XYZ file of C-alpha atoms in Angstrom:
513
model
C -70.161 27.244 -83.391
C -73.879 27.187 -83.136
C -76.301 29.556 -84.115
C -77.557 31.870 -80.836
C -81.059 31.220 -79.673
C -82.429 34.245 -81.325
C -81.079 33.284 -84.404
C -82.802 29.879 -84.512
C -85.691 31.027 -83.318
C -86.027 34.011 -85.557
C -85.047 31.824 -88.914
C -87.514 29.220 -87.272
C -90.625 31.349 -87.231
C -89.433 33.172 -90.830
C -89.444 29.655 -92.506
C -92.568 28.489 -90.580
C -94.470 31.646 -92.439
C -93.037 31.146 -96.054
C -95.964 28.710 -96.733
C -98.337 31.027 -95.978
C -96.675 33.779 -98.124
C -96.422 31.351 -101.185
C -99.957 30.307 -100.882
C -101.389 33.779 -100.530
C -99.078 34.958 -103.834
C -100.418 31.835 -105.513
C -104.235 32.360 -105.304
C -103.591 36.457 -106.389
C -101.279 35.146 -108.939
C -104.043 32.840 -110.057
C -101.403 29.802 -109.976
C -102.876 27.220 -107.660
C -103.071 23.841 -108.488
C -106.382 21.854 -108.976
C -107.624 19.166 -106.163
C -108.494 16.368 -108.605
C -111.031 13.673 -106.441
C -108.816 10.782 -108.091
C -105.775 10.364 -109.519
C -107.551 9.001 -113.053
C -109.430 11.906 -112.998
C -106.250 14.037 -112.993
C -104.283 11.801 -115.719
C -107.706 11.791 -117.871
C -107.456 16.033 -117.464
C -103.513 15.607 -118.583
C -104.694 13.694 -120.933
C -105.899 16.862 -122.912
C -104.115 19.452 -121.302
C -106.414 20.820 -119.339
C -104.182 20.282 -116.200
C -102.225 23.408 -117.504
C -105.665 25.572 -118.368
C -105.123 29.371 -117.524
C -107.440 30.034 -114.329
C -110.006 32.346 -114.301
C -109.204 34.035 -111.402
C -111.336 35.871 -108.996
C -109.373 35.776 -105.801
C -106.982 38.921 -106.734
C -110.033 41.177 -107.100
C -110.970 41.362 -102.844
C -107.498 42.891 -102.671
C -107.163 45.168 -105.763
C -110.579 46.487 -104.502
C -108.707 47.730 -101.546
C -105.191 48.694 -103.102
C -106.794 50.357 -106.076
C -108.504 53.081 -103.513
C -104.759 53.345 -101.576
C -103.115 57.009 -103.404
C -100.774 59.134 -101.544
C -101.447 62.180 -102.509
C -99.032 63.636 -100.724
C -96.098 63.488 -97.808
C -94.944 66.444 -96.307
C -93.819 67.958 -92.826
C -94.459 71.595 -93.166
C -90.106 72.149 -93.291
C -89.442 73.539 -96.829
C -86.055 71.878 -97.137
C -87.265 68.905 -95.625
C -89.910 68.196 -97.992
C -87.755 68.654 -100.729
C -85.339 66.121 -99.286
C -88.615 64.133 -99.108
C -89.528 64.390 -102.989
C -85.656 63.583 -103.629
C -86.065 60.273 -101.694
C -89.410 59.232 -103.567
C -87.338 60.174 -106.618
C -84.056 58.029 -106.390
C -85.512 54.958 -104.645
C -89.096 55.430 -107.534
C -91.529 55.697 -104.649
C -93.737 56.610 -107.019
C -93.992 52.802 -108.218
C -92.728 51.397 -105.472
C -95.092 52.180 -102.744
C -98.152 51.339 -104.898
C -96.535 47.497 -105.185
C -95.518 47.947 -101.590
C -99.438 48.253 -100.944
C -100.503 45.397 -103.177
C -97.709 42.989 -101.418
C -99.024 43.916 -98.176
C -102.662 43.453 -98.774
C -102.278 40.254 -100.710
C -99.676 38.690 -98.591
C -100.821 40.311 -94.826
C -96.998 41.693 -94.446
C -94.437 43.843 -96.292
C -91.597 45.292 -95.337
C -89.355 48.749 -96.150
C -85.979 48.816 -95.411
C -84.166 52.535 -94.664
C -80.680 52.301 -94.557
C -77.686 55.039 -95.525
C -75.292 55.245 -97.938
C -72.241 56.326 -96.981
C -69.384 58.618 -98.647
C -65.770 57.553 -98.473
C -65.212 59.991 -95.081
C -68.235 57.571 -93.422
C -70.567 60.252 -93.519
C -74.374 60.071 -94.425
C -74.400 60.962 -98.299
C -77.800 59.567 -99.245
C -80.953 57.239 -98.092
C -81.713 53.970 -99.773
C -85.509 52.812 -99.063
C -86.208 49.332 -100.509
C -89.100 47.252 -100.370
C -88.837 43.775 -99.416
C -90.872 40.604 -99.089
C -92.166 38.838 -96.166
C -90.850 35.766 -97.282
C -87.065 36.897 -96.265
C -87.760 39.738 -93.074
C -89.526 38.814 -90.475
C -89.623 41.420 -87.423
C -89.896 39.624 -83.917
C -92.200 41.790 -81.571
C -91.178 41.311 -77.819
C -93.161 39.347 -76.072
C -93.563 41.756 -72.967
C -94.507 44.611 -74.919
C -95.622 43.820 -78.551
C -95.833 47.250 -79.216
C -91.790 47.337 -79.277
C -89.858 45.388 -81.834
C -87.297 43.011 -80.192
C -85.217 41.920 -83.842
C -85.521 41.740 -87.070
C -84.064 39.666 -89.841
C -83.153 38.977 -93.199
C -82.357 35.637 -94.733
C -81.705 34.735 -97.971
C -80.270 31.976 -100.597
C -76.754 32.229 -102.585
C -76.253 29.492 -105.053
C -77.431 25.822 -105.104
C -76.407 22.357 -104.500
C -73.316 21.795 -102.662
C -72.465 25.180 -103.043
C -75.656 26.489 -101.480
C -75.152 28.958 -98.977
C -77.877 30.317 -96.710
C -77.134 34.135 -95.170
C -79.251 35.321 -92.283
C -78.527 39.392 -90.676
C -79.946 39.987 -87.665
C -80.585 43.238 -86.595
C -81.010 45.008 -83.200
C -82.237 48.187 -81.359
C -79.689 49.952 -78.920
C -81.293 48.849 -75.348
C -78.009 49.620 -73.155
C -74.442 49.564 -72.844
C -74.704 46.280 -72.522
C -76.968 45.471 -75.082
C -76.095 48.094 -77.785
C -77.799 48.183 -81.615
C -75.760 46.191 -83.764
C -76.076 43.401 -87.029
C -75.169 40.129 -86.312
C -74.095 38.453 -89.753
C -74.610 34.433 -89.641
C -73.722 31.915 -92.534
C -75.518 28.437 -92.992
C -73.144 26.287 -95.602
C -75.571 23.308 -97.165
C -78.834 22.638 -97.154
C -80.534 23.529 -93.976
C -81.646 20.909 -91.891
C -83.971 21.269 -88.630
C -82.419 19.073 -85.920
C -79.039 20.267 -87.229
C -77.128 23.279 -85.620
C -74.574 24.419 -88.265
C -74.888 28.194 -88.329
C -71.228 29.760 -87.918
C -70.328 33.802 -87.921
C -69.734 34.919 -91.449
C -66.833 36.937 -92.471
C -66.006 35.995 -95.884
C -66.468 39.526 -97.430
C -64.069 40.978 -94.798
C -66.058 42.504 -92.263
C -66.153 41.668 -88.778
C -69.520 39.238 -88.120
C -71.263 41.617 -85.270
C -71.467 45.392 -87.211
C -72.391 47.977 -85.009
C -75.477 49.969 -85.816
C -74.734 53.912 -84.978
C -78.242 54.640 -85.661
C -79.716 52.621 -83.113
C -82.819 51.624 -84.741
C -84.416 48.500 -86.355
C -84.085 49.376 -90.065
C -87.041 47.134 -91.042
C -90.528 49.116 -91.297
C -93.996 46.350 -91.358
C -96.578 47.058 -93.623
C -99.220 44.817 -92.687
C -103.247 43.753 -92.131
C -103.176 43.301 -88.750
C -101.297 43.069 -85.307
C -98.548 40.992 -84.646
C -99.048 39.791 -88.411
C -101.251 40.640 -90.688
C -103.382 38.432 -93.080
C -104.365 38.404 -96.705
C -107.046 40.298 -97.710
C -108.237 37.621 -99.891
C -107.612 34.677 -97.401
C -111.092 33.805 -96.965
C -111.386 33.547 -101.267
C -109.066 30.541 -101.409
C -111.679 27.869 -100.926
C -114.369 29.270 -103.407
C -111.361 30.204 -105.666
C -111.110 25.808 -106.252
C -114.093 25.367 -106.549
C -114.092 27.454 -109.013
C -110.820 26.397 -110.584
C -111.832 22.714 -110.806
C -116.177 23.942 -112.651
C -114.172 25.475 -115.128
C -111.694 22.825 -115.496
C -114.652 20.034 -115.572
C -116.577 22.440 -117.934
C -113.999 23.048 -120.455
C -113.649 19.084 -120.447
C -117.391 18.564 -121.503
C -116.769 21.494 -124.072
C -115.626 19.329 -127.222
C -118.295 16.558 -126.379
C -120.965 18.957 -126.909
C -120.029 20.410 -129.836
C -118.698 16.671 -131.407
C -121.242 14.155 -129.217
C -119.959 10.592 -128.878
C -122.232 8.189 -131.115
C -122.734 4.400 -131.266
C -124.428 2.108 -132.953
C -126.555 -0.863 -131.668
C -125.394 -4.296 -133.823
C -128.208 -6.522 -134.783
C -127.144 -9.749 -133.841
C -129.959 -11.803 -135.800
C -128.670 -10.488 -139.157
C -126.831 -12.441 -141.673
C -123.926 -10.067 -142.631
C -122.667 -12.760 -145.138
C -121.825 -12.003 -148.513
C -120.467 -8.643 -150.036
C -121.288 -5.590 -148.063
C -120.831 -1.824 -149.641
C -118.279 -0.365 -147.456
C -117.803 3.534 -146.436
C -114.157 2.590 -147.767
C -111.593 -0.120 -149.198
C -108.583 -0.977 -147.025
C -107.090 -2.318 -149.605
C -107.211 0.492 -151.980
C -104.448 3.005 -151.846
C -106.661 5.639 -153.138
C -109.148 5.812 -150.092
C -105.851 7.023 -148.057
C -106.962 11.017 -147.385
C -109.915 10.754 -149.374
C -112.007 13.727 -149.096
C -115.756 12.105 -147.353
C -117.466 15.057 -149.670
C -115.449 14.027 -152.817
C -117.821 12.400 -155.273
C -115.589 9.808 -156.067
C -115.519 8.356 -152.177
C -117.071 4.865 -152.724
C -118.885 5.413 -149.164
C -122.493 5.170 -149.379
C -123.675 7.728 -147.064
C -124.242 11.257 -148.319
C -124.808 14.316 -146.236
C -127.239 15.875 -147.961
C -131.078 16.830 -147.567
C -133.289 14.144 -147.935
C -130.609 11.183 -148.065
C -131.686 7.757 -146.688
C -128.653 6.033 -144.725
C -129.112 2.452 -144.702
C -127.091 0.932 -141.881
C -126.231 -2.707 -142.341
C -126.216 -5.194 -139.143
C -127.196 -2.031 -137.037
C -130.535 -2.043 -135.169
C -130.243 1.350 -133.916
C -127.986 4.585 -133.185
C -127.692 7.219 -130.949
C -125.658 9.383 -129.058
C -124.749 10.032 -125.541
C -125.131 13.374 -124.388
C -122.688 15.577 -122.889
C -123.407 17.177 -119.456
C -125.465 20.133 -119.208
C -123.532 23.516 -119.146
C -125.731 24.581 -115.978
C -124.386 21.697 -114.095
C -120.923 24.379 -113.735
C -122.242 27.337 -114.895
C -124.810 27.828 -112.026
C -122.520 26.916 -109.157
C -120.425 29.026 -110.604
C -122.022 32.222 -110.034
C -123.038 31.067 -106.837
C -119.090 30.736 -105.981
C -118.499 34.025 -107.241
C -121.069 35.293 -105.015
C -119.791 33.175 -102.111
C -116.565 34.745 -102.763
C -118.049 38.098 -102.347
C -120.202 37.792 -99.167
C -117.219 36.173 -97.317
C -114.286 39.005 -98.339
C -116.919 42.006 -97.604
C -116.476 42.860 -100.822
C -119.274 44.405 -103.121
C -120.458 41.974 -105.713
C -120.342 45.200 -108.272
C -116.373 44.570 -107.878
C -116.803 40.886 -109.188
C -119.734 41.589 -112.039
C -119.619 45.365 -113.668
C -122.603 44.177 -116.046
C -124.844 44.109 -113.628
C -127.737 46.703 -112.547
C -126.211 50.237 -111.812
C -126.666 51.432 -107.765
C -125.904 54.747 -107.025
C -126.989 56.965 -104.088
C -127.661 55.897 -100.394
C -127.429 52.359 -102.185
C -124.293 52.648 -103.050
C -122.577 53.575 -99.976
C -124.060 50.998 -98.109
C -123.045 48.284 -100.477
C -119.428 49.533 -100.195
C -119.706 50.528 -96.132
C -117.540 47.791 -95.107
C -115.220 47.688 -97.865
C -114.529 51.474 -97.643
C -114.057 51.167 -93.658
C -111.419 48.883 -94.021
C -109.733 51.107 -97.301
C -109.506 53.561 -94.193
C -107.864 51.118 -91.973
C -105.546 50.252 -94.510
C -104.628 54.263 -95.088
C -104.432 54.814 -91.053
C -102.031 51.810 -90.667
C -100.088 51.825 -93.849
C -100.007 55.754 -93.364
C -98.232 55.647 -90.104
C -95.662 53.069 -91.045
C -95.074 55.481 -94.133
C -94.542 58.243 -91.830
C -92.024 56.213 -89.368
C -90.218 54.991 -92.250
C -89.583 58.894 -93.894
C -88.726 60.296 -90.539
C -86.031 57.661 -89.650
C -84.723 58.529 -93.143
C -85.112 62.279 -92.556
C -83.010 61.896 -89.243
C -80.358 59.452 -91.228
C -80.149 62.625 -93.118
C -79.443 64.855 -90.320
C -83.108 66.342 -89.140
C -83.707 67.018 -85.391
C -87.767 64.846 -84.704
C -89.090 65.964 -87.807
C -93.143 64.803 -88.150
C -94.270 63.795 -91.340
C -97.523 63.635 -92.381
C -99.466 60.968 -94.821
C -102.281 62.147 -97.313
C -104.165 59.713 -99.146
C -107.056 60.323 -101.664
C -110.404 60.189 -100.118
C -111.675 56.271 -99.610
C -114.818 56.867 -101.039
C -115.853 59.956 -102.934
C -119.219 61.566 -102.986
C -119.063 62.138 -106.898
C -123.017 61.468 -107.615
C -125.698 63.871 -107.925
C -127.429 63.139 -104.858
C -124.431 63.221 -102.730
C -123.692 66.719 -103.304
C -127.274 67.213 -102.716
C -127.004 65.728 -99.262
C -123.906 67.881 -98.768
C -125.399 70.737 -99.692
C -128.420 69.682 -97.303
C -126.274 69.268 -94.841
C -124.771 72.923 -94.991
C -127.721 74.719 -94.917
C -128.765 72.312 -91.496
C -126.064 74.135 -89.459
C -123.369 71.404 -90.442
C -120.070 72.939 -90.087
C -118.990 73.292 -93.945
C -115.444 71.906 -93.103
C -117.206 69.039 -91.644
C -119.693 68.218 -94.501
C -117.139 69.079 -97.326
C -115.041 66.330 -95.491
C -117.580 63.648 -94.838
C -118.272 64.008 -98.903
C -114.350 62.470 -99.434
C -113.236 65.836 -99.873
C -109.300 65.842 -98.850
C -108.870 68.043 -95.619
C -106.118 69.628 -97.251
C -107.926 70.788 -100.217
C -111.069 71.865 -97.476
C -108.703 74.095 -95.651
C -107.220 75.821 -98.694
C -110.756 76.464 -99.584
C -111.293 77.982 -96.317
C -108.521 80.182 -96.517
C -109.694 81.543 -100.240
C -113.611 81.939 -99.272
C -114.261 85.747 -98.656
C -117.864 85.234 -98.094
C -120.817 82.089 -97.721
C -121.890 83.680 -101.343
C -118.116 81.906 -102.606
C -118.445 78.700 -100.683
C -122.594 78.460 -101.749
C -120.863 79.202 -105.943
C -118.263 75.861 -105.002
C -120.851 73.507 -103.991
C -123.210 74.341 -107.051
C -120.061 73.800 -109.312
C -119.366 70.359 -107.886
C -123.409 69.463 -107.658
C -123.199 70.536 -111.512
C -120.035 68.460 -111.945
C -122.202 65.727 -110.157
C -124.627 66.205 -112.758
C -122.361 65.997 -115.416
C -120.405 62.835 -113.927
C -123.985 61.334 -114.164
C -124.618 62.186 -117.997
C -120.961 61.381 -119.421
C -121.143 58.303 -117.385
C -124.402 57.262 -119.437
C -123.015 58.622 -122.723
C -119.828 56.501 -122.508
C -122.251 53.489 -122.059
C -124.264 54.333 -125.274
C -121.245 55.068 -127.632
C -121.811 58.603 -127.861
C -117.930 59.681 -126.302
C -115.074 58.443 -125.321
C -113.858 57.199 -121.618
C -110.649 59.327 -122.814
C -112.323 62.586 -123.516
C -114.955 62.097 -120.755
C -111.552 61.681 -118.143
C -110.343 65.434 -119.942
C -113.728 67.060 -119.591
C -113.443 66.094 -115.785
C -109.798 67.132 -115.194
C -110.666 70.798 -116.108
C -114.093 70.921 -114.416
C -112.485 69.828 -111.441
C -109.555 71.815 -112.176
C -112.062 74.835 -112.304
C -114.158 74.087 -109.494
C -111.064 73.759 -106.848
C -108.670 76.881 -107.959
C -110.477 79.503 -110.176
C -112.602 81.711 -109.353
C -116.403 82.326 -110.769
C -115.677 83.820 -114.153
C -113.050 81.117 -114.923
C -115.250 78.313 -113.729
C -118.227 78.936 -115.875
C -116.148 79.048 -118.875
């Protein structure tokens, strides 16, 4: 029996986008292998091991730049019982860890995906919610080509064993459309290695079950995290090419590394001189006791010394040298360059590549990290609403009439600087609305609108905003005392937790403690 022509054409495009995947986990990974210009050139870099030289990579950081400014801070739907059925779920699957590499795989591979799917008691009945992530490289949802918005299939293949006993296992799964073309998982088995012009899927059934499941929930279990629409793409796609060039400068440079410190010599014979008769050697092949022999020992019978002042006499040699070994800026410079390269093509701030470098802070600052932060919001808008689909299909598996979760994330880029609270404050007393300006600072809305709620008077709010234009202050000097010596990043993070701590729940007299 042959495979039907969604199956083909669904395992087709899944396979056709594994390269991709591998390629994009590679460069993050910092695993790619070197372009050599020749094969010498590679066999002369095997030579001395330098084929297997740990990469410096720089490739990873234009996505951890993104995913380290992706927090949930918090999911909720307003339902008391429903949000504790929420904090159970992030508990037994480990959200908590999960959705953080969930992020990463999405942003460094352009697609992720998060399966929600019961588990069932012995009666059949709903007793729990399993929500796993899983790679791009075995789901693939297919969007329908009419209305892309709406997903047509989705499936899941993967490898059991190897050899002749290798057995590839494809699911596919579908949405209820009608009667006639009701949800259900169609369960397919390819025995062997798979082969393209070959057609031997056949129905599997070896655990039991029938091959077509039905799917009483009616819905597409597979949830896609990704960079853009149909398919996302890496966020570090555009790093690969200065990522070998930099690969193969420090290969090249390492290689030139031992010549510099231990320069080839060579001597220039003479060939006018008469080298007859009995010449004082550096050593005697025919002694036994030159085997080892310490070149500092005074008993070596060589008659070159290292010492100050010593006159070598050369015989037969009209002249030495030594060849040079290439000039460290010959890699070092392009180098940089690279890195820079790598920087202006990812939109990424070069401050993210090189931390040494001069300090920016201010107006500077946020328009160095403009784009990056924009797309840290895109990220949180479309990762965010595949979050919330993914909790209320499980909040329904669990019984729930159309609950509506909400997403939180931290702010993408916080106002923590002296003269951002001073703009904030400037805005304020400009007629901004406070919500608004509080907001546009990175404050979460959340937070704002508790603040709201407590404020008796503009006397409470104007207290708030001093406290955090203090804290700004502060930020400022601890920052500048961790770079001297004089404290701790440790007890600087403490210090911080309770200002901030203060500043957001207590009131005056608490705060100023």
């Amino acid at each position: 029996m042959a495979g039907t022509p969604d199956l083909v054409s669904a395992f087709a495009d899944l396979c056709a986008a594994r390269p991709g995947y591998a390629k994009a986990e590679a460069y993050f990974d910092g695993d790619v292998d070197e372009i050599y210009a020749s094969d010498k050139v590679a066999r002369l870099l095997a030579k001395s091991n330098l084929d297997e030289l740990d990469e410096i990579n720089f490739a990873r950081i234009p996505v951890t730049a993104i995913t380290d400014r992706l927090h949930i801070t918090s999911i909720t739907t307003g339902d008391d019982d429903a949000d504790e059925d929420i904090k159970a779920l992030v508990k037994r699957n480990q959200l908590d860890e999960e959705l953080p590499g969930l992020h990463t795989r999405a942003c460094s591979q352009g697609d992720a995906y998060l399966m929600v799917w019961p588990t069932l008691d012995p009666d059949g009945n709903v007793a729990n919610v399993d929500m796993l992530v899983n790679s791009a490289a075995t789901v693939r949802v297919i969007y329908d080509e009419e209305n892309p918005l709406r997903k047509k299939l989705a499936i899941k293949s993967w490898t059991n064993g190897s050899g002749k006993d290798q057995q590839i296992r494809a699911d596919l799964y579908y949405p209820h459309r009608s009667d006639e073309d009701p949800a259900r998982i169609e369960r397919w088995v390819w025995q062997g290695r798979h082969r393209g012009k070959q057609d031997k899927w056949q129905p599997y059934t070896e655990d039991g079950q029938d091959a077509v499941l039905p799917n009483p929930w009616g819905e597409i279990p597979f949830f896609h995290y990704r960079t853009g629409r149909p398919y996302g793409r890496p966020e570090h796609y555009a790093a690969y090419g200065a990522q070998s060039i930099i690969n193969k400068l420090v290969v090249s440079h390492a290689a030139t590394i031992d010549f510099q410190s231990l320069p080839q010599r060579y001597g220039l014979i003479d060939p006018t001189v008469d080298q007859s008769g009995m010449q004082g050697a550096d050593f005697d092949a025919d002694s036994p006791y030159d085997e080892g022999a310490d070149p500092e020992s005074p008993g070596n019978p060589s008659q070159l010394r290292n010492d100050p002042g010593e006159l070598w006499l050369l015989q037969g040699l009209k002249g030495v040298g030594q060849f040079e070994a290439a000039n460290s800026d010959t890699y070092l410079k392009p180098f940089d360059r690279y890195v820079k390269a790598m920087a202006q093509v990812t939109s990424t701030p070069f401050s993210e590549f090189d931390s040494t470098g001069d300090a920016i802070s201010g107006k500077a600052r946020v328009e160095a990290r403009a784009s990056q932060t924009a797309r840290v919001q895109a990220r949180q808008r479309s990762l965010g609403a595949t979050h919330e689909d993914a909790f209320e299909f499980a909040l329904r598996l669990l019984g729930y009439d159309d609950p509506d979760v909400t997403v939180r994330w931290q702010p993408a880029d916080y106002r923590d600087d002296t003269e951002g609270w001073a703009t904030t404050s400037a805005k304020i007393d400009a007629g901004v609305p406070r919500e608004r300006a509080l907001i546009e600072a990175g404050c979460p809305p959340e937070l704002v609108e508790a603040w709201m709620r407590d404020l008796d008077d503009d006397a409470e709010l104007a207290r708030r905003a001093d406290l955090l234009l203090k804290i700004g202050n502060a930020v400022q000097a601890l920052g500048t005392g961790v770079q001297l010596g004089a404290i701790e990043a440790t007890d600087v993070t403490k210090i911080l937790d309770s200002m901030l701590g203060a500043a957001t729940t207590l009131g005056s007299t608490e705060a100023n403690r």
